[in-house]
Amino acid sequence: TLVSYRSNQLLQVVGQDVTQREHLSEHLKVHAEELELEVDSRTKALRDSQSRLVQQEKMAALGALVAGIAHELNTPIGTINSSADTLARSLQIVRKTLASPDTPESIREDKRLWQVLDLLEDIARINKLACERIVALVSSLRNFARLDEAAFQNADLRQGLDSTLTLVRHELKNRISVVKDYEDIPPIRCHPNQVNQVFMNLLVNAAQAIREKG
């Protein structure tokens, strides 16, 4: 500040040491940055946790759906399977009757009857195989997802591989041969559904990488 003193013009300067204030400001800035990083880290952890919870809820819901489907399929599949067995046994009786010397020759030598009999036996056999296939698929789906056991636990990887192979059969059918050479390994601590998903991804990728037969 310019001041007058005894006819002299003086320049008055007032200084203040702000070192401590600047140090405090720098400290607050660093602390704010650290706090922001911690908030980001906590937010990410919270989002990951929420994502896992949502995934678990989805898996639980899917598990309930699969269990319900399996339960609903059991009764009609059992009925069809039982009918196929009954039909197969009945056709055996018919075949023996047709081949019996007591049966009139005109019936025994009727080619159309034998053709119908062969056709019915094929139908019974195909129905039984179809039932077995459906039962295996439902069982494999439940074992693959292990939706009722999504937690970290002991699991048989061989069982997981077998279930996965059943589910990816449409990718391999009539084109790719699978050679299984399982070691006698103990149960592994893991998330079975996630490990099975890895198996599926590897198998599907490998199948898609084989352009023709292999």
PDB file of C-alpha atoms in Angstrom:
ATOM      1  CA  THR A   1       0.000   0.000   0.000  1.00  0.00           C
ATOM      2  CA  LEU A   2       1.336   3.486  -0.812  1.00  0.00           C
ATOM      3  CA  VAL A   3       1.460   5.686   2.361  1.00  0.00           C
ATOM      4  CA  SER A   4       2.801   9.180   3.168  1.00  0.00           C
ATOM      5  CA  TYR A   5       5.135   9.735   6.103  1.00  0.00           C
ATOM      6  CA  ARG A   6       6.811  13.139   6.778  1.00  0.00           C
ATOM      7  CA  SER A   7       6.499  14.176   3.180  1.00  0.00           C
ATOM      8  CA  ASN A   8       7.911  10.832   2.039  1.00  0.00           C
ATOM      9  CA  GLN A   9       6.042   8.295  -0.049  1.00  0.00           C
ATOM     10  CA  LEU A  10       6.445   4.809   1.324  1.00  0.00           C
ATOM     11  CA  LEU A  11       5.370   1.457  -0.015  1.00  0.00           C
ATOM     12  CA  GLN A  12       3.924  -0.668   2.763  1.00  0.00           C
ATOM     13  CA  VAL A  13       3.931  -4.413   2.167  1.00  0.00           C
ATOM     14  CA  VAL A  14       2.249  -6.917   4.514  1.00  0.00           C
ATOM     15  CA  GLY A  15       3.262 -10.564   4.104  1.00  0.00           C
ATOM     16  CA  GLN A  16       1.711 -13.724   5.492  1.00  0.00           C
ATOM     17  CA  ASP A  17       3.247 -17.194   5.707  1.00  0.00           C
ATOM     18  CA  VAL A  18       0.815 -19.578   3.943  1.00  0.00           C
ATOM     19  CA  THR A  19       3.083 -22.621   3.960  1.00  0.00           C
ATOM     20  CA  GLN A  20       0.976 -24.482   6.511  1.00  0.00           C
ATOM     21  CA  ARG A  21      -2.216 -23.616   4.677  1.00  0.00           C
ATOM     22  CA  GLU A  22      -0.756 -24.893   1.363  1.00  0.00           C
ATOM     23  CA  HIS A  23       0.412 -28.072   3.050  1.00  0.00           C
ATOM     24  CA  LEU A  24      -3.058 -28.587   4.489  1.00  0.00           C
ATOM     25  CA  SER A  25      -4.637 -27.920   1.098  1.00  0.00           C
ATOM     26  CA  GLU A  26      -2.340 -30.460  -0.556  1.00  0.00           C
ATOM     27  CA  HIS A  27      -3.102 -32.979   2.175  1.00  0.00           C
ATOM     28  CA  LEU A  28      -6.831 -32.457   1.683  1.00  0.00           C
ATOM     29  CA  LYS A  29      -6.440 -32.865  -2.066  1.00  0.00           C
ATOM     30  CA  VAL A  30      -4.549 -36.156  -1.660  1.00  0.00           C
ATOM     31  CA  HIS A  31      -7.068 -37.349   0.916  1.00  0.00           C
ATOM     32  CA  ALA A  32      -9.946 -36.459  -1.422  1.00  0.00           C
ATOM     33  CA  GLU A  33      -8.333 -38.436  -4.245  1.00  0.00           C
ATOM     34  CA  GLU A  34      -7.807 -41.435  -1.970  1.00  0.00           C
ATOM     35  CA  LEU A  35     -11.379 -41.175  -0.768  1.00  0.00           C
ATOM     36  CA  GLU A  36     -12.623 -41.033  -4.357  1.00  0.00           C
ATOM     37  CA  LEU A  37     -10.613 -44.142  -5.248  1.00  0.00           C
ATOM     38  CA  GLU A  38     -11.981 -45.946  -2.214  1.00  0.00           C
ATOM     39  CA  VAL A  39     -15.528 -44.946  -3.132  1.00  0.00           C
ATOM     40  CA  ASP A  40     -14.962 -46.224  -6.684  1.00  0.00           C
ATOM     41  CA  SER A  41     -13.562 -49.474  -5.306  1.00  0.00           C
ATOM     42  CA  ARG A  42     -16.457 -49.894  -2.878  1.00  0.00           C
ATOM     43  CA  THR A  43     -18.956 -49.060  -5.624  1.00  0.00           C
ATOM     44  CA  LYS A  44     -17.412 -51.650  -7.953  1.00  0.00           C
ATOM     45  CA  ALA A  45     -17.440 -54.240  -5.167  1.00  0.00           C
ATOM     46  CA  LEU A  46     -21.083 -53.430  -4.458  1.00  0.00           C
ATOM     47  CA  ARG A  47     -21.996 -53.743  -8.137  1.00  0.00           C
ATOM     48  CA  ASP A  48     -20.150 -57.068  -8.366  1.00  0.00           C
ATOM     49  CA  SER A  49     -21.962 -58.280  -5.285  1.00  0.00           C
ATOM     50  CA  GLN A  50     -25.300 -57.169  -6.706  1.00  0.00           C
ATOM     51  CA  SER A  51     -24.471 -58.870 -10.000  1.00  0.00           C
ATOM     52  CA  ARG A  52     -23.678 -62.124  -8.190  1.00  0.00           C
ATOM     53  CA  LEU A  53     -26.895 -61.905  -6.219  1.00  0.00           C
ATOM     54  CA  VAL A  54     -28.908 -61.283  -9.387  1.00  0.00           C
ATOM     55  CA  GLN A  55     -27.149 -64.212 -11.074  1.00  0.00           C
ATOM     56  CA  GLN A  56     -27.870 -66.452  -8.097  1.00  0.00           C
ATOM     57  CA  GLU A  57     -31.518 -65.409  -8.166  1.00  0.00           C
ATOM     58  CA  LYS A  58     -31.682 -66.139 -11.886  1.00  0.00           C
ATOM     59  CA  MET A  59     -30.050 -69.529 -11.352  1.00  0.00           C
ATOM     60  CA  ALA A  60     -32.432 -70.317  -8.507  1.00  0.00           C
ATOM     61  CA  ALA A  61     -35.407 -69.344 -10.669  1.00  0.00           C
ATOM     62  CA  LEU A  62     -34.077 -71.403 -13.565  1.00  0.00           C
ATOM     63  CA  GLY A  63     -33.489 -74.298 -11.180  1.00  0.00           C
ATOM     64  CA  ALA A  64     -37.108 -74.150 -10.052  1.00  0.00           C
ATOM     65  CA  LEU A  65     -38.200 -74.038 -13.701  1.00  0.00           C
ATOM     66  CA  VAL A  66     -36.062 -77.053 -14.636  1.00  0.00           C
ATOM     67  CA  ALA A  67     -37.301 -78.973 -11.596  1.00  0.00           C
ATOM     68  CA  GLY A  68     -40.888 -78.160 -12.540  1.00  0.00           C
ATOM     69  CA  ILE A  69     -40.374 -79.217 -16.140  1.00  0.00           C
ATOM     70  CA  ALA A  70     -38.706 -82.445 -15.028  1.00  0.00           C
ATOM     71  CA  HIS A  71     -41.605 -83.174 -12.674  1.00  0.00           C
ATOM     72  CA  GLU A  72     -44.189 -82.456 -15.376  1.00  0.00           C
ATOM     73  CA  LEU A  73     -42.351 -84.640 -17.905  1.00  0.00           C
ATOM     74  CA  ASN A  74     -41.925 -87.616 -15.589  1.00  0.00           C
ATOM     75  CA  THR A  75     -45.571 -88.704 -15.687  1.00  0.00           C
ATOM     76  CA  PRO A  76     -46.169 -88.643 -19.470  1.00  0.00           C
ATOM     77  CA  ILE A  77     -42.723 -90.084 -20.163  1.00  0.00           C
ATOM     78  CA  GLY A  78     -43.378 -92.888 -17.686  1.00  0.00           C
ATOM     79  CA  THR A  79     -46.720 -93.594 -19.335  1.00  0.00           C
ATOM     80  CA  ILE A  80     -45.226 -93.682 -22.832  1.00  0.00           C
ATOM     81  CA  ASN A  81     -42.316 -95.824 -21.663  1.00  0.00           C
ATOM     82  CA  SER A  82     -44.652 -98.287 -19.958  1.00  0.00           C
ATOM     83  CA  SER A  83     -46.885 -98.415 -23.052  1.00  0.00           C
ATOM     84  CA  ALA A  84     -43.865 -99.056 -25.255  1.00  0.00           C
ATOM     85  CA  ASP A  85     -42.819-101.978 -23.040  1.00  0.00           C
ATOM     86  CA  THR A  86     -46.351-103.396 -23.078  1.00  0.00           C
ATOM     87  CA  LEU A  87     -46.521-103.007 -26.846  1.00  0.00           C
ATOM     88  CA  ALA A  88     -43.169-104.731 -27.314  1.00  0.00           C
ATOM     89  CA  ARG A  89     -44.230-107.707 -25.166  1.00  0.00           C
ATOM     90  CA  SER A  90     -47.583-107.918 -26.951  1.00  0.00           C
ATOM     91  CA  LEU A  91     -45.926-107.910 -30.341  1.00  0.00           C
ATOM     92  CA  GLN A  92     -43.656-110.767 -29.236  1.00  0.00           C
ATOM     93  CA  ILE A  93     -46.775-112.777 -28.408  1.00  0.00           C
ATOM     94  CA  VAL A  94     -48.296-111.906 -31.777  1.00  0.00           C
ATOM     95  CA  ARG A  95     -45.082-112.915 -33.552  1.00  0.00           C
ATOM     96  CA  LYS A  96     -45.024-116.293 -31.755  1.00  0.00           C
ATOM     97  CA  THR A  97     -48.682-116.808 -32.559  1.00  0.00           C
ATOM     98  CA  LEU A  98     -48.161-116.064 -36.239  1.00  0.00           C
ATOM     99  CA  ALA A  99     -45.212-118.443 -36.375  1.00  0.00           C
ATOM    100  CA  SER A 100     -47.112-121.236 -34.608  1.00  0.00           C
ATOM    101  CA  PRO A 101     -48.079-124.322 -36.650  1.00  0.00           C
ATOM    102  CA  ASP A 102     -51.560-124.024 -35.124  1.00  0.00           C
ATOM    103  CA  THR A 103     -52.085-120.729 -36.952  1.00  0.00           C
ATOM    104  CA  PRO A 104     -53.783-121.137 -40.342  1.00  0.00           C
ATOM    105  CA  GLU A 105     -51.294-121.152 -43.190  1.00  0.00           C
ATOM    106  CA  SER A 106     -53.033-118.266 -44.955  1.00  0.00           C
ATOM    107  CA  ILE A 107     -52.344-116.058 -41.936  1.00  0.00           C
ATOM    108  CA  ARG A 108     -48.827-117.356 -41.347  1.00  0.00           C
ATOM    109  CA  GLU A 109     -47.847-116.607 -44.941  1.00  0.00           C
ATOM    110  CA  ASP A 110     -49.543-113.220 -45.167  1.00  0.00           C
ATOM    111  CA  LYS A 111     -46.614-110.887 -45.915  1.00  0.00           C
ATOM    112  CA  ARG A 112     -48.636-107.796 -45.070  1.00  0.00           C
ATOM    113  CA  LEU A 113     -49.178-109.019 -41.520  1.00  0.00           C
ATOM    114  CA  TRP A 114     -45.455-109.607 -41.059  1.00  0.00           C
ATOM    115  CA  GLN A 115     -44.700-106.173 -42.509  1.00  0.00           C
ATOM    116  CA  VAL A 116     -47.171-104.540 -40.109  1.00  0.00           C
ATOM    117  CA  LEU A 117     -45.660-106.514 -37.255  1.00  0.00           C
ATOM    118  CA  ASP A 118     -42.143-105.359 -38.186  1.00  0.00           C
ATOM    119  CA  LEU A 119     -43.375-101.779 -38.433  1.00  0.00           C
ATOM    120  CA  LEU A 120     -45.060-101.897 -35.017  1.00  0.00           C
ATOM    121  CA  GLU A 121     -41.945-103.373 -33.435  1.00  0.00           C
ATOM    122  CA  ASP A 122     -39.857-100.574 -34.939  1.00  0.00           C
ATOM    123  CA  ILE A 123     -42.305 -98.002 -33.587  1.00  0.00           C
ATOM    124  CA  ALA A 124     -42.159 -99.539 -30.115  1.00  0.00           C
ATOM    125  CA  ARG A 125     -38.364 -99.589 -30.199  1.00  0.00           C
ATOM    126  CA  ILE A 126     -38.146 -95.974 -31.411  1.00  0.00           C
ATOM    127  CA  ASN A 127     -40.619 -94.804 -28.766  1.00  0.00           C
ATOM    128  CA  LYS A 128     -38.597 -96.472 -26.042  1.00  0.00           C
ATOM    129  CA  LEU A 129     -35.358 -94.909 -27.312  1.00  0.00           C
ATOM    130  CA  ALA A 130     -37.052 -91.504 -27.507  1.00  0.00           C
ATOM    131  CA  CYS A 131     -38.243 -91.808 -23.903  1.00  0.00           C
ATOM    132  CA  GLU A 132     -34.781 -92.781 -22.751  1.00  0.00           C
ATOM    133  CA  ARG A 133     -33.342 -89.818 -24.658  1.00  0.00           C
ATOM    134  CA  ILE A 134     -35.766 -87.366 -23.045  1.00  0.00           C
ATOM    135  CA  VAL A 135     -35.059 -88.748 -19.581  1.00  0.00           C
ATOM    136  CA  ALA A 136     -31.314 -88.466 -20.205  1.00  0.00           C
ATOM    137  CA  LEU A 137     -31.660 -84.894 -21.486  1.00  0.00           C
ATOM    138  CA  VAL A 138     -33.689 -83.756 -18.481  1.00  0.00           C
ATOM    139  CA  SER A 139     -31.248 -85.430 -16.113  1.00  0.00           C
ATOM    140  CA  SER A 140     -28.282 -83.923 -17.949  1.00  0.00           C
ATOM    141  CA  LEU A 141     -29.831 -80.465 -17.864  1.00  0.00           C
ATOM    142  CA  ARG A 142     -30.301 -80.672 -14.112  1.00  0.00           C
ATOM    143  CA  ASN A 143     -26.793 -82.022 -13.588  1.00  0.00           C
ATOM    144  CA  PHE A 144     -25.303 -79.462 -15.981  1.00  0.00           C
ATOM    145  CA  ALA A 145     -26.789 -76.427 -14.321  1.00  0.00           C
ATOM    146  CA  ARG A 146     -26.661 -77.843 -10.773  1.00  0.00           C
ATOM    147  CA  LEU A 147     -29.043 -74.988 -10.139  1.00  0.00           C
ATOM    148  CA  ASP A 148     -30.104 -76.217  -6.743  1.00  0.00           C
ATOM    149  CA  GLU A 149     -26.437 -76.410  -5.715  1.00  0.00           C
ATOM    150  CA  ALA A 150     -24.963 -73.169  -7.036  1.00  0.00           C
ATOM    151  CA  ALA A 151     -22.683 -72.696  -4.034  1.00  0.00           C
ATOM    152  CA  PHE A 152     -18.969 -73.447  -3.800  1.00  0.00           C
ATOM    153  CA  GLN A 153     -18.790 -77.184  -3.093  1.00  0.00           C
ATOM    154  CA  ASN A 154     -17.335 -80.567  -3.995  1.00  0.00           C
ATOM    155  CA  ALA A 155     -18.286 -81.737  -7.491  1.00  0.00           C
ATOM    156  CA  ASP A 156     -17.491 -84.651  -9.794  1.00  0.00           C
ATOM    157  CA  LEU A 157     -16.041 -83.133 -12.969  1.00  0.00           C
ATOM    158  CA  ARG A 158     -16.605 -86.355 -14.898  1.00  0.00           C
ATOM    159  CA  GLN A 159     -20.325 -86.168 -14.210  1.00  0.00           C
ATOM    160  CA  GLY A 160     -20.313 -82.543 -15.313  1.00  0.00           C
ATOM    161  CA  LEU A 161     -18.541 -83.451 -18.556  1.00  0.00           C
ATOM    162  CA  ASP A 162     -20.965 -86.286 -19.283  1.00  0.00           C
ATOM    163  CA  SER A 163     -23.959 -84.014 -18.722  1.00  0.00           C
ATOM    164  CA  THR A 164     -22.438 -81.313 -20.904  1.00  0.00           C
ATOM    165  CA  LEU A 165     -21.673 -83.779 -23.703  1.00  0.00           C
ATOM    166  CA  THR A 166     -25.297 -84.894 -23.694  1.00  0.00           C
ATOM    167  CA  LEU A 167     -26.461 -81.295 -24.065  1.00  0.00           C
ATOM    168  CA  VAL A 168     -24.056 -80.471 -26.922  1.00  0.00           C
ATOM    169  CA  ARG A 169     -24.817 -83.691 -28.788  1.00  0.00           C
ATOM    170  CA  HIS A 170     -26.616 -81.735 -31.531  1.00  0.00           C
ATOM    171  CA  GLU A 171     -23.309 -79.939 -32.273  1.00  0.00           C
ATOM    172  CA  LEU A 172     -21.444 -83.248 -32.632  1.00  0.00           C
ATOM    173  CA  LYS A 173     -24.049 -85.605 -34.085  1.00  0.00           C
ATOM    174  CA  ASN A 174     -22.935 -87.617 -37.131  1.00  0.00           C
ATOM    175  CA  ARG A 175     -19.918 -85.358 -37.577  1.00  0.00           C
ATOM    176  CA  ILE A 176     -17.572 -85.418 -34.598  1.00  0.00           C
ATOM    177  CA  SER A 177     -16.371 -88.364 -32.513  1.00  0.00           C
ATOM    178  CA  VAL A 178     -15.711 -87.793 -28.836  1.00  0.00           C
ATOM    179  CA  VAL A 179     -13.154 -89.979 -27.062  1.00  0.00           C
ATOM    180  CA  LYS A 180     -13.547 -89.976 -23.297  1.00  0.00           C
ATOM    181  CA  ASP A 181     -10.499 -90.936 -21.243  1.00  0.00           C
ATOM    182  CA  TYR A 182     -11.336 -89.957 -17.674  1.00  0.00           C
ATOM    183  CA  GLU A 183      -8.839 -90.334 -14.858  1.00  0.00           C
ATOM    184  CA  ASP A 184      -9.972 -91.526 -11.444  1.00  0.00           C
ATOM    185  CA  ILE A 185     -10.032 -88.074  -9.853  1.00  0.00           C
ATOM    186  CA  PRO A 186     -11.533 -87.033  -6.521  1.00  0.00           C
ATOM    187  CA  PRO A 187     -14.295 -84.419  -6.192  1.00  0.00           C
ATOM    188  CA  ILE A 188     -13.084 -80.858  -6.808  1.00  0.00           C
ATOM    189  CA  ARG A 189     -14.038 -77.775  -4.776  1.00  0.00           C
ATOM    190  CA  CYS A 190     -15.686 -75.415  -7.272  1.00  0.00           C
ATOM    191  CA  HIS A 191     -18.890 -73.792  -8.500  1.00  0.00           C
ATOM    192  CA  PRO A 192     -20.239 -76.740 -10.569  1.00  0.00           C
ATOM    193  CA  ASN A 193     -22.576 -74.698 -12.767  1.00  0.00           C
ATOM    194  CA  GLN A 194     -19.779 -72.305 -13.740  1.00  0.00           C
ATOM    195  CA  VAL A 195     -17.327 -75.137 -14.450  1.00  0.00           C
ATOM    196  CA  ASN A 196     -19.943 -76.887 -16.597  1.00  0.00           C
ATOM    197  CA  GLN A 197     -20.469 -73.651 -18.514  1.00  0.00           C
ATOM    198  CA  VAL A 198     -16.719 -73.593 -19.226  1.00  0.00           C
ATOM    199  CA  PHE A 199     -16.906 -77.194 -20.451  1.00  0.00           C
ATOM    200  CA  MET A 200     -19.796 -76.278 -22.753  1.00  0.00           C
ATOM    201  CA  ASN A 201     -18.002 -73.256 -24.188  1.00  0.00           C
ATOM    202  CA  LEU A 202     -14.854 -75.301 -24.887  1.00  0.00           C
ATOM    203  CA  LEU A 203     -16.762 -78.171 -26.485  1.00  0.00           C
ATOM    204  CA  VAL A 204     -18.956 -75.941 -28.658  1.00  0.00           C
ATOM    205  CA  ASN A 205     -15.960 -73.867 -29.761  1.00  0.00           C
ATOM    206  CA  ALA A 206     -14.010 -77.022 -30.606  1.00  0.00           C
ATOM    207  CA  ALA A 207     -16.986 -78.447 -32.537  1.00  0.00           C
ATOM    208  CA  GLN A 208     -17.408 -75.234 -34.504  1.00  0.00           C
ATOM    209  CA  ALA A 209     -13.673 -75.164 -35.276  1.00  0.00           C
ATOM    210  CA  ILE A 210     -13.952 -78.578 -36.967  1.00  0.00           C
ATOM    211  CA  ARG A 211     -15.336 -77.743 -40.390  1.00  0.00           C
ATOM    212  CA  GLU A 212     -16.132 -81.238 -41.580  1.00  0.00           C
ATOM    213  CA  LYS A 213     -15.669 -84.521 -39.727  1.00  0.00           C
ATOM    214  CA  GLY A 214     -13.163 -85.035 -36.935  1.00  0.00           C
TER     215      GLY A 214
END
